[in-house]
Amino acid sequence: MAALLATLAMLGGAWPNAVIDWQPGRVASEPWRTLTPVALHYSLLHLGANLLGCALVAALGHAARVPTRAAWAWLAAWPLTHLGLLAQPALLHYGGLSGVLHAGVAVACVHLLVAAHGRPRLIGALLMLGLLSKIALERPWATVLSHPAGWDMAVAPAAHASGVLAGVLCALAAHCLNSAHAPRQSADA
């Protein structure tokens, strides 16, 4: 997933921004906009930060030993992250990977929380606490865009929050589906 997202981000300059960015007023008639914002970056710094984010989420997934179903959960969270932006109708345009990267981190955290034991579960809990604290500090309910010092573009906190929510929901759904289809051990075994 991380490699796919990074590749799309690097190829994004091939399409006009107005065709691939998130625009809530066009999503019903142009449903590809639930996928294409990951290919749009507003500066080289924006692109570089998101490519680094892809590498970090990939490293987290490897270290957490997330199963294939977690990658599928992250894939499912991708369009849902952008659909969640409908809850912030004042966000008229959005591009970048940050929301979907937040979803990937949330998927890894949920995996650690529900499938791991001992220290890995504790690490998952601490990562999730950090992720939720970051979202709370960004206050997505209070501002459409923030302008962090040192960045050459605005940040959409709603994308981060939407990504975390989509990632958690998709990871839990994947875990429940896997549990429902797992072979049962009998008490006699």
mmCIF file of N, CA and C in Angstrom, residues 60-182:
data_model
loop_
_atom_site.group_PDB
_atom_site.id
_atom_site.type_symbol
_atom_site.label_atom_id
_atom_site.label_comp_id
_atom_site.label_asym_id
_atom_site.label_seq_id
_atom_site.Cartn_x
_atom_site.Cartn_y
_atom_site.Cartn_z
ATOM 1 N N LEU A 60 6.476 0.970 10.034
ATOM 2 C CA LEU A 60 5.619 0.614 11.163
ATOM 3 C C LEU A 60 4.885 -0.694 10.887
ATOM 4 N N GLY A 61 4.325 -0.809 9.697
ATOM 5 C CA GLY A 61 3.610 -2.039 9.343
ATOM 6 C C GLY A 61 4.520 -3.259 9.382
ATOM 7 N N HIS A 62 5.746 -3.090 8.905
ATOM 8 C CA HIS A 62 6.699 -4.201 8.945
ATOM 9 C C HIS A 62 7.060 -4.556 10.383
ATOM 10 N N ALA A 63 7.388 -3.540 11.174
ATOM 11 C CA ALA A 63 7.772 -3.785 12.572
ATOM 12 C C ALA A 63 6.617 -4.383 13.380
ATOM 13 N N ALA A 64 5.397 -3.950 13.086
ATOM 14 C CA ALA A 64 4.219 -4.452 13.809
ATOM 15 C C ALA A 64 3.744 -5.794 13.257
ATOM 16 N N ARG A 65 4.370 -6.240 12.177
ATOM 17 C CA ARG A 65 4.005 -7.499 11.536
ATOM 18 C C ARG A 65 2.517 -7.567 11.211
ATOM 19 N N VAL A 66 2.046 -6.482 10.611
ATOM 20 C CA VAL A 66 0.625 -6.459 10.277
ATOM 21 C C VAL A 66 0.346 -7.478 9.167
ATOM 22 N N PRO A 67 -0.757 -8.187 9.266
ATOM 23 C CA PRO A 67 -1.092 -9.190 8.261
ATOM 24 C C PRO A 67 -1.665 -8.547 6.998
ATOM 25 N N THR A 68 -1.827 -9.358 5.994
ATOM 26 C CA THR A 68 -2.361 -8.881 4.716
ATOM 27 C C THR A 68 -3.714 -8.205 4.887
ATOM 28 N N ARG A 69 -4.536 -8.717 5.791
ATOM 29 C CA ARG A 69 -5.866 -8.108 5.983
ATOM 30 C C ARG A 69 -5.752 -6.655 6.430
ATOM 31 N N ALA A 70 -4.658 -6.296 7.101
ATOM 32 C CA ALA A 70 -4.459 -4.905 7.506
ATOM 33 C C ALA A 70 -4.186 -4.028 6.292
ATOM 34 N N ALA A 71 -3.455 -4.551 5.320
ATOM 35 C CA ALA A 71 -3.238 -3.785 4.083
ATOM 36 C C ALA A 71 -4.556 -3.578 3.348
ATOM 37 N N TRP A 72 -5.401 -4.608 3.362
ATOM 38 C CA TRP A 72 -6.729 -4.471 2.746
ATOM 39 C C TRP A 72 -7.574 -3.445 3.504
ATOM 40 N N ALA A 73 -7.443 -3.447 4.818
ATOM 41 C CA ALA A 73 -8.170 -2.458 5.623
ATOM 42 C C ALA A 73 -7.694 -1.053 5.280
ATOM 43 N N TRP A 74 -6.395 -0.880 5.114
ATOM 44 C CA TRP A 74 -5.854 0.433 4.743
ATOM 45 C C TRP A 74 -6.358 0.846 3.367
ATOM 46 N N LEU A 75 -6.397 -0.105 2.445
ATOM 47 C CA LEU A 75 -6.924 0.177 1.112
ATOM 48 C C LEU A 75 -8.386 0.633 1.193
ATOM 49 N N ALA A 76 -9.179 -0.043 2.004
ATOM 50 C CA ALA A 76 -10.592 0.330 2.162
ATOM 51 C C ALA A 76 -10.732 1.697 2.817
ATOM 52 N N ALA A 77 -9.807 2.036 3.705
ATOM 53 C CA ALA A 77 -9.871 3.320 4.405
ATOM 54 C C ALA A 77 -9.526 4.501 3.490
ATOM 55 N N TRP A 78 -8.836 4.240 2.414
ATOM 56 C CA TRP A 78 -8.393 5.302 1.508
ATOM 57 C C TRP A 78 -9.570 6.148 0.996
ATOM 58 N N PRO A 79 -10.540 5.586 0.267
ATOM 59 C CA PRO A 79 -11.645 6.436 -0.186
ATOM 60 C C PRO A 79 -12.528 6.919 0.965
ATOM 61 N N LEU A 80 -12.652 6.105 2.015
ATOM 62 C CA LEU A 80 -13.477 6.515 3.156
ATOM 63 C C LEU A 80 -12.888 7.737 3.859
ATOM 64 N N THR A 81 -11.564 7.836 3.877
ATOM 65 C CA THR A 81 -10.907 9.011 4.455
ATOM 66 C C THR A 81 -11.376 10.267 3.748
ATOM 67 N N HIS A 82 -11.423 10.213 2.435
ATOM 68 C CA HIS A 82 -11.832 11.400 1.677
ATOM 69 C C HIS A 82 -13.339 11.641 1.771
ATOM 70 N N LEU A 83 -14.114 10.576 1.781
ATOM 71 C CA LEU A 83 -15.561 10.762 1.965
ATOM 72 C C LEU A 83 -15.857 11.404 3.319
ATOM 73 N N GLY A 84 -15.046 11.106 4.317
ATOM 74 C CA GLY A 84 -15.214 11.723 5.629
ATOM 75 C C GLY A 84 -15.052 13.232 5.603
ATOM 76 N N LEU A 85 -14.382 13.740 4.572
ATOM 77 C CA LEU A 85 -14.221 15.193 4.454
ATOM 78 C C LEU A 85 -15.540 15.903 4.159
ATOM 79 N N LEU A 86 -16.556 15.136 3.794
ATOM 80 C CA LEU A 86 -17.875 15.741 3.600
ATOM 81 C C LEU A 86 -18.401 16.335 4.906
ATOM 82 N N ALA A 87 -17.887 15.862 6.027
ATOM 83 C CA ALA A 87 -18.282 16.406 7.332
ATOM 84 C C ALA A 87 -17.716 17.809 7.550
ATOM 85 N N GLN A 88 -16.772 18.220 6.719
ATOM 86 C CA GLN A 88 -16.189 19.564 6.796
ATOM 87 C C GLN A 88 -16.431 20.249 5.439
ATOM 88 N N PRO A 89 -17.680 20.682 5.178
ATOM 89 C CA PRO A 89 -18.025 21.220 3.860
ATOM 90 C C PRO A 89 -17.274 22.504 3.500
ATOM 91 N N ALA A 90 -16.704 23.173 4.476
ATOM 92 C CA ALA A 90 -15.939 24.394 4.178
ATOM 93 C C ALA A 90 -14.580 24.077 3.551
ATOM 94 N N LEU A 91 -14.154 22.826 3.590
ATOM 95 C CA LEU A 91 -12.908 22.415 2.949
ATOM 96 C C LEU A 91 -13.216 22.167 1.475
ATOM 97 N N LEU A 92 -13.002 23.185 0.660
ATOM 98 C CA LEU A 92 -13.417 23.140 -0.741
ATOM 99 C C LEU A 92 -12.425 22.428 -1.645
ATOM 100 N N HIS A 93 -11.170 22.339 -1.231
ATOM 101 C CA HIS A 93 -10.134 21.651 -2.006
ATOM 102 C C HIS A 93 -9.186 20.967 -1.033
ATOM 103 N N TYR A 94 -8.711 19.800 -1.435
ATOM 104 C CA TYR A 94 -7.750 19.080 -0.605
ATOM 105 C C TYR A 94 -6.920 18.181 -1.502
ATOM 106 N N GLY A 95 -5.653 18.095 -1.187
ATOM 107 C CA GLY A 95 -4.772 17.171 -1.877
ATOM 108 C C GLY A 95 -3.686 16.720 -0.933
ATOM 109 N N GLY A 96 -3.170 15.535 -1.166
ATOM 110 C CA GLY A 96 -2.074 15.016 -0.364
ATOM 111 C C GLY A 96 -2.392 13.659 0.219
ATOM 112 N N LEU A 97 -1.393 13.120 0.901
ATOM 113 C CA LEU A 97 -1.476 11.777 1.464
ATOM 114 C C LEU A 97 -1.735 11.747 2.955
ATOM 115 N N SER A 98 -1.702 12.882 3.613
ATOM 116 C CA SER A 98 -1.685 12.862 5.077
ATOM 117 C C SER A 98 -2.887 12.160 5.698
ATOM 118 N N GLY A 99 -4.066 12.362 5.162
ATOM 119 C CA GLY A 99 -5.239 11.684 5.725
ATOM 120 C C GLY A 99 -5.134 10.173 5.597
ATOM 121 N N VAL A 100 -4.727 9.698 4.425
ATOM 122 C CA VAL A 100 -4.611 8.262 4.192
ATOM 123 C C VAL A 100 -3.429 7.685 4.983
ATOM 124 N N LEU A 101 -2.369 8.458 5.174
ATOM 125 C CA LEU A 101 -1.259 7.991 6.014
ATOM 126 C C LEU A 101 -1.699 7.855 7.464
ATOM 127 N N HIS A 102 -2.494 8.783 7.953
ATOM 128 C CA HIS A 102 -3.050 8.662 9.303
ATOM 129 C C HIS A 102 -3.900 7.380 9.407
ATOM 130 N N ALA A 103 -4.636 7.062 8.338
ATOM 131 C CA ALA A 103 -5.424 5.823 8.329
ATOM 132 C C ALA A 103 -4.513 4.609 8.456
ATOM 133 N N GLY A 104 -3.387 4.620 7.753
ATOM 134 C CA GLY A 104 -2.452 3.503 7.830
ATOM 135 C C GLY A 104 -1.887 3.307 9.219
ATOM 136 N N VAL A 105 -1.552 4.399 9.886
ATOM 137 C CA VAL A 105 -1.054 4.305 11.265
ATOM 138 C C VAL A 105 -2.154 3.750 12.172
ATOM 139 N N ALA A 106 -3.372 4.229 11.984
ATOM 140 C CA ALA A 106 -4.486 3.738 12.805
ATOM 141 C C ALA A 106 -4.707 2.245 12.599
ATOM 142 N N VAL A 107 -4.594 1.773 11.366
ATOM 143 C CA VAL A 107 -4.754 0.343 11.083
ATOM 144 C C VAL A 107 -3.692 -0.459 11.836
ATOM 145 N N ALA A 108 -2.443 -0.004 11.791
ATOM 146 C CA ALA A 108 -1.365 -0.710 12.491
ATOM 147 C C ALA A 108 -1.611 -0.713 14.003
ATOM 148 N N CYS A 109 -2.061 0.417 14.531
ATOM 149 C CA CYS A 109 -2.350 0.494 15.971
ATOM 150 C C CYS A 109 -3.439 -0.484 16.375
ATOM 151 N N VAL A 110 -4.508 -0.524 15.603
ATOM 152 C CA VAL A 110 -5.608 -1.444 15.921
ATOM 153 C C VAL A 110 -5.107 -2.883 15.864
ATOM 154 N N HIS A 111 -4.303 -3.200 14.854
ATOM 155 C CA HIS A 111 -3.758 -4.565 14.781
ATOM 156 C C HIS A 111 -3.003 -4.908 16.061
ATOM 157 N N LEU A 112 -2.145 -3.997 16.502
ATOM 158 C CA LEU A 112 -1.370 -4.257 17.721
ATOM 159 C C LEU A 112 -2.281 -4.382 18.945
ATOM 160 N N LEU A 113 -3.311 -3.581 18.993
ATOM 161 C CA LEU A 113 -4.213 -3.613 20.148
ATOM 162 C C LEU A 113 -5.052 -4.878 20.216
ATOM 163 N N VAL A 114 -5.483 -5.398 19.073
ATOM 164 C CA VAL A 114 -6.398 -6.539 19.105
ATOM 165 C C VAL A 114 -5.714 -7.886 18.877
ATOM 166 N N ALA A 115 -4.543 -7.882 18.266
ATOM 167 C CA ALA A 115 -3.928 -9.160 17.919
ATOM 168 C C ALA A 115 -2.615 -9.433 18.645
ATOM 169 N N ALA A 116 -1.993 -8.422 19.177
ATOM 170 C CA ALA A 116 -0.706 -8.612 19.829
ATOM 171 C C ALA A 116 -0.895 -8.804 21.337
ATOM 172 N N HIS A 117 0.177 -9.176 21.984
ATOM 173 C CA HIS A 117 0.167 -9.368 23.435
ATOM 174 C C HIS A 117 1.433 -8.742 24.009
ATOM 175 N N GLY A 118 1.392 -8.430 25.292
ATOM 176 C CA GLY A 118 2.578 -7.928 25.973
ATOM 177 C C GLY A 118 3.041 -6.575 25.461
ATOM 178 N N ARG A 119 4.351 -6.449 25.265
ATOM 179 C CA ARG A 119 4.956 -5.183 24.861
ATOM 180 C C ARG A 119 4.400 -4.640 23.537
ATOM 181 N N PRO A 120 4.213 -5.477 22.503
ATOM 182 C CA PRO A 120 3.636 -4.936 21.263
ATOM 183 C C PRO A 120 2.250 -4.307 21.470
ATOM 184 N N ARG A 121 1.429 -4.920 22.318
ATOM 185 C CA ARG A 121 0.107 -4.336 22.586
ATOM 186 C C ARG A 121 0.263 -2.983 23.285
ATOM 187 N N LEU A 122 1.189 -2.889 24.220
ATOM 188 C CA LEU A 122 1.447 -1.627 24.907
ATOM 189 C C LEU A 122 1.924 -0.570 23.918
ATOM 190 N N ILE A 123 2.799 -0.963 23.012
ATOM 191 C CA ILE A 123 3.276 -0.029 21.979
ATOM 192 C C ILE A 123 2.111 0.439 21.118
ATOM 193 N N GLY A 124 1.228 -0.478 20.748
ATOM 194 C CA GLY A 124 0.039 -0.103 19.978
ATOM 195 C C GLY A 124 -0.831 0.885 20.731
ATOM 196 N N ALA A 125 -1.012 0.651 22.026
ATOM 197 C CA ALA A 125 -1.826 1.560 22.843
ATOM 198 C C ALA A 125 -1.176 2.939 22.926
ATOM 199 N N LEU A 126 0.136 2.978 23.106
ATOM 200 C CA LEU A 126 0.835 4.267 23.193
ATOM 201 C C LEU A 126 0.811 5.005 21.857
ATOM 202 N N LEU A 127 0.980 4.264 20.769
ATOM 203 C CA LEU A 127 0.887 4.893 19.443
ATOM 204 C C LEU A 127 -0.516 5.459 19.199
ATOM 205 N N MET A 128 -1.533 4.690 19.577
ATOM 206 C CA MET A 128 -2.905 5.172 19.391
ATOM 207 C C MET A 128 -3.167 6.394 20.259
ATOM 208 N N LEU A 129 -2.677 6.377 21.483
ATOM 209 C CA LEU A 129 -2.826 7.536 22.356
ATOM 210 C C LEU A 129 -2.147 8.759 21.742
ATOM 211 N N GLY A 130 -0.956 8.561 21.207
ATOM 212 C CA GLY A 130 -0.257 9.662 20.543
ATOM 213 C C GLY A 130 -1.004 10.175 19.328
ATOM 214 N N LEU A 131 -1.554 9.264 18.546
ATOM 215 C CA LEU A 131 -2.310 9.631 17.347
ATOM 216 C C LEU A 131 -3.566 10.420 17.721
ATOM 217 N N LEU A 132 -4.295 9.938 18.727
ATOM 218 C CA LEU A 132 -5.513 10.639 19.159
ATOM 219 C C LEU A 132 -5.190 11.981 19.804
ATOM 220 N N SER A 133 -4.073 12.055 20.515
ATOM 221 C CA SER A 133 -3.645 13.337 21.098
ATOM 222 C C SER A 133 -3.314 14.339 20.008
ATOM 223 N N LYS A 134 -2.632 13.873 18.958
ATOM 224 C CA LYS A 134 -2.300 14.748 17.820
ATOM 225 C C LYS A 134 -3.575 15.303 17.191
ATOM 226 N N ILE A 135 -4.558 14.427 16.991
ATOM 227 C CA ILE A 135 -5.831 14.869 16.401
ATOM 228 C C ILE A 135 -6.497 15.901 17.312
ATOM 229 N N ALA A 136 -6.515 15.641 18.611
ATOM 230 C CA ALA A 136 -7.139 16.589 19.547
ATOM 231 C C ALA A 136 -6.418 17.931 19.519
ATOM 232 N N LEU A 137 -5.098 17.919 19.453
ATOM 233 C CA LEU A 137 -4.339 19.176 19.418
ATOM 234 C C LEU A 137 -4.573 19.945 18.118
ATOM 235 N N GLU A 138 -4.841 19.237 17.046
ATOM 236 C CA GLU A 138 -5.102 19.905 15.762
ATOM 237 C C GLU A 138 -6.494 20.530 15.703
ATOM 238 N N ARG A 139 -7.396 20.091 16.578
ATOM 239 C CA ARG A 139 -8.756 20.632 16.692
ATOM 240 C C ARG A 139 -9.486 20.712 15.338
ATOM 241 N N PRO A 140 -9.708 19.561 14.701
ATOM 242 C CA PRO A 140 -10.351 19.579 13.386
ATOM 243 C C PRO A 140 -11.774 20.126 13.403
ATOM 244 N N TRP A 141 -12.414 20.118 14.545
ATOM 245 C CA TRP A 141 -13.769 20.659 14.664
ATOM 246 C C TRP A 141 -13.758 22.190 14.720
ATOM 247 N N ALA A 142 -12.608 22.791 14.989
ATOM 248 C CA ALA A 142 -12.549 24.241 15.208
ATOM 249 C C ALA A 142 -11.962 25.017 14.033
ATOM 250 N N THR A 143 -11.241 24.340 13.156
ATOM 251 C CA THR A 143 -10.590 25.062 12.064
ATOM 252 C C THR A 143 -10.590 24.214 10.798
ATOM 253 N N VAL A 144 -10.776 24.875 9.674
ATOM 254 C CA VAL A 144 -10.753 24.170 8.394
ATOM 255 C C VAL A 144 -9.304 23.921 7.971
ATOM 256 N N LEU A 145 -8.481 24.946 8.085
ATOM 257 C CA LEU A 145 -7.071 24.859 7.707
ATOM 258 C C LEU A 145 -6.205 25.442 8.807
ATOM 259 N N SER A 146 -5.031 24.858 8.965
ATOM 260 C CA SER A 146 -4.041 25.442 9.858
ATOM 261 C C SER A 146 -2.796 25.741 9.028
ATOM 262 N N HIS A 147 -1.983 26.637 9.520
ATOM 263 C CA HIS A 147 -0.788 27.065 8.793
ATOM 264 C C HIS A 147 0.430 26.896 9.693
ATOM 265 N N PRO A 148 0.932 25.659 9.807
ATOM 266 C CA PRO A 148 2.071 25.416 10.695
ATOM 267 C C PRO A 148 3.317 26.183 10.246
ATOM 268 N N ALA A 149 4.069 26.662 11.213
ATOM 269 C CA ALA A 149 5.310 27.375 10.913
ATOM 270 C C ALA A 149 6.258 26.442 10.167
ATOM 271 N N GLY A 150 6.903 26.959 9.162
ATOM 272 C CA GLY A 150 7.874 26.192 8.397
ATOM 273 C C GLY A 150 7.294 25.434 7.215
ATOM 274 N N TRP A 151 5.980 25.380 7.122
ATOM 275 C CA TRP A 151 5.345 24.705 5.990
ATOM 276 C C TRP A 151 4.942 25.733 4.952
ATOM 277 N N ASP A 152 5.035 25.367 3.694
ATOM 278 C CA ASP A 152 4.689 26.289 2.615
ATOM 279 C C ASP A 152 3.286 26.047 2.072
ATOM 280 N N MET A 153 2.475 25.343 2.832
ATOM 281 C CA MET A 153 1.081 25.136 2.463
ATOM 282 C C MET A 153 0.265 24.896 3.725
ATOM 283 N N ALA A 154 -1.035 24.978 3.580
ATOM 284 C CA ALA A 154 -1.931 24.783 4.723
ATOM 285 C C ALA A 154 -2.148 23.292 4.973
ATOM 286 N N VAL A 155 -2.541 22.978 6.192
ATOM 287 C CA VAL A 155 -2.842 21.610 6.599
ATOM 288 C C VAL A 155 -4.335 21.530 6.905
ATOM 289 N N ALA A 156 -4.958 20.423 6.498
ATOM 290 C CA ALA A 156 -6.383 20.202 6.747
ATOM 291 C C ALA A 156 -6.536 19.191 7.888
ATOM 292 N N PRO A 157 -6.708 19.658 9.129
ATOM 293 C CA PRO A 157 -6.847 18.740 10.262
ATOM 294 C C PRO A 157 -7.985 17.731 10.099
ATOM 295 N N ALA A 158 -9.039 18.097 9.392
ATOM 296 C CA ALA A 158 -10.159 17.168 9.191
ATOM 297 C C ALA A 158 -9.715 15.923 8.428
ATOM 298 N N ALA A 159 -8.741 16.066 7.534
ATOM 299 C CA ALA A 159 -8.251 14.907 6.779
ATOM 300 C C ALA A 159 -7.556 13.925 7.715
ATOM 301 N N HIS A 160 -6.805 14.440 8.670
ATOM 302 C CA HIS A 160 -6.124 13.575 9.629
ATOM 303 C C HIS A 160 -7.144 12.834 10.491
ATOM 304 N N ALA A 161 -8.114 13.571 10.996
ATOM 305 C CA ALA A 161 -9.149 12.962 11.847
ATOM 306 C C ALA A 161 -9.966 11.938 11.062
ATOM 307 N N SER A 162 -10.327 12.284 9.849
ATOM 308 C CA SER A 162 -11.099 11.371 9.019
ATOM 309 C C SER A 162 -10.298 10.108 8.713
ATOM 310 N N GLY A 163 -9.004 10.269 8.471
ATOM 311 C CA GLY A 163 -8.155 9.116 8.211
ATOM 312 C C GLY A 163 -8.067 8.182 9.409
ATOM 313 N N VAL A 164 -7.904 8.755 10.582
ATOM 314 C CA VAL A 164 -7.838 7.923 11.791
ATOM 315 C C VAL A 164 -9.150 7.167 11.977
ATOM 316 N N LEU A 165 -10.264 7.858 11.843
ATOM 317 C CA LEU A 165 -11.564 7.198 12.007
ATOM 318 C C LEU A 165 -11.752 6.089 10.970
ATOM 319 N N ALA A 166 -11.465 6.393 9.709
ATOM 320 C CA ALA A 166 -11.617 5.378 8.657
ATOM 321 C C ALA A 166 -10.683 4.202 8.902
ATOM 322 N N GLY A 167 -9.443 4.479 9.302
ATOM 323 C CA GLY A 167 -8.492 3.403 9.571
ATOM 324 C C GLY A 167 -8.931 2.502 10.708
ATOM 325 N N VAL A 168 -9.395 3.103 11.796
ATOM 326 C CA VAL A 168 -9.859 2.318 12.944
ATOM 327 C C VAL A 168 -11.048 1.444 12.541
ATOM 328 N N LEU A 169 -12.028 2.039 11.875
ATOM 329 C CA LEU A 169 -13.231 1.286 11.498
ATOM 330 C C LEU A 169 -12.902 0.153 10.534
ATOM 331 N N CYS A 170 -12.070 0.421 9.542
ATOM 332 C CA CYS A 170 -11.724 -0.620 8.564
ATOM 333 C C CYS A 170 -10.877 -1.720 9.200
ATOM 334 N N ALA A 171 -9.963 -1.347 10.091
ATOM 335 C CA ALA A 171 -9.141 -2.356 10.767
ATOM 336 C C ALA A 171 -9.995 -3.235 11.673
ATOM 337 N N LEU A 172 -10.926 -2.635 12.391
ATOM 338 C CA LEU A 172 -11.815 -3.432 13.249
ATOM 339 C C LEU A 172 -12.696 -4.353 12.414
ATOM 340 N N ALA A 173 -13.192 -3.850 11.287
ATOM 341 C CA ALA A 173 -14.011 -4.683 10.400
ATOM 342 C C ALA A 173 -13.187 -5.856 9.866
ATOM 343 N N ALA A 174 -11.946 -5.600 9.463
ATOM 344 C CA ALA A 174 -11.083 -6.669 8.955
ATOM 345 C C ALA A 174 -10.810 -7.701 10.048
ATOM 346 N N HIS A 175 -10.577 -7.222 11.258
ATOM 347 C CA HIS A 175 -10.333 -8.146 12.369
ATOM 348 C C HIS A 175 -11.572 -8.999 12.649
ATOM 349 N N CYS A 176 -12.735 -8.377 12.666
ATOM 350 C CA CYS A 176 -13.982 -9.120 12.923
ATOM 351 C C CYS A 176 -14.256 -10.129 11.816
ATOM 352 N N LEU A 177 -14.038 -9.743 10.566
ATOM 353 C CA LEU A 177 -14.243 -10.675 9.453
ATOM 354 C C LEU A 177 -13.276 -11.850 9.551
ATOM 355 N N ASN A 178 -12.039 -11.554 9.898
ATOM 356 C CA ASN A 178 -11.050 -12.620 10.046
ATOM 357 C C ASN A 178 -11.428 -13.553 11.190
ATOM 358 N N SER A 179 -11.879 -12.989 12.299
ATOM 359 C CA SER A 179 -12.280 -13.808 13.453
ATOM 360 C C SER A 179 -13.477 -14.678 13.125
ATOM 361 N N ALA A 180 -14.393 -14.140 12.324
ATOM 362 C CA ALA A 180 -15.593 -14.897 11.961
ATOM 363 C C ALA A 180 -15.263 -16.073 11.048
ATOM 364 N N HIS A 181 -14.185 -15.948 10.272
ATOM 365 C CA HIS A 181 -13.824 -17.012 9.329
ATOM 366 C C HIS A 181 -12.681 -17.895 9.821
ATOM 367 N N ALA A 182 -12.155 -17.591 10.983
ATOM 368 C CA ALA A 182 -11.054 -18.400 11.520
ATOM 369 C C ALA A 182 -11.580 -19.755 11.962
#
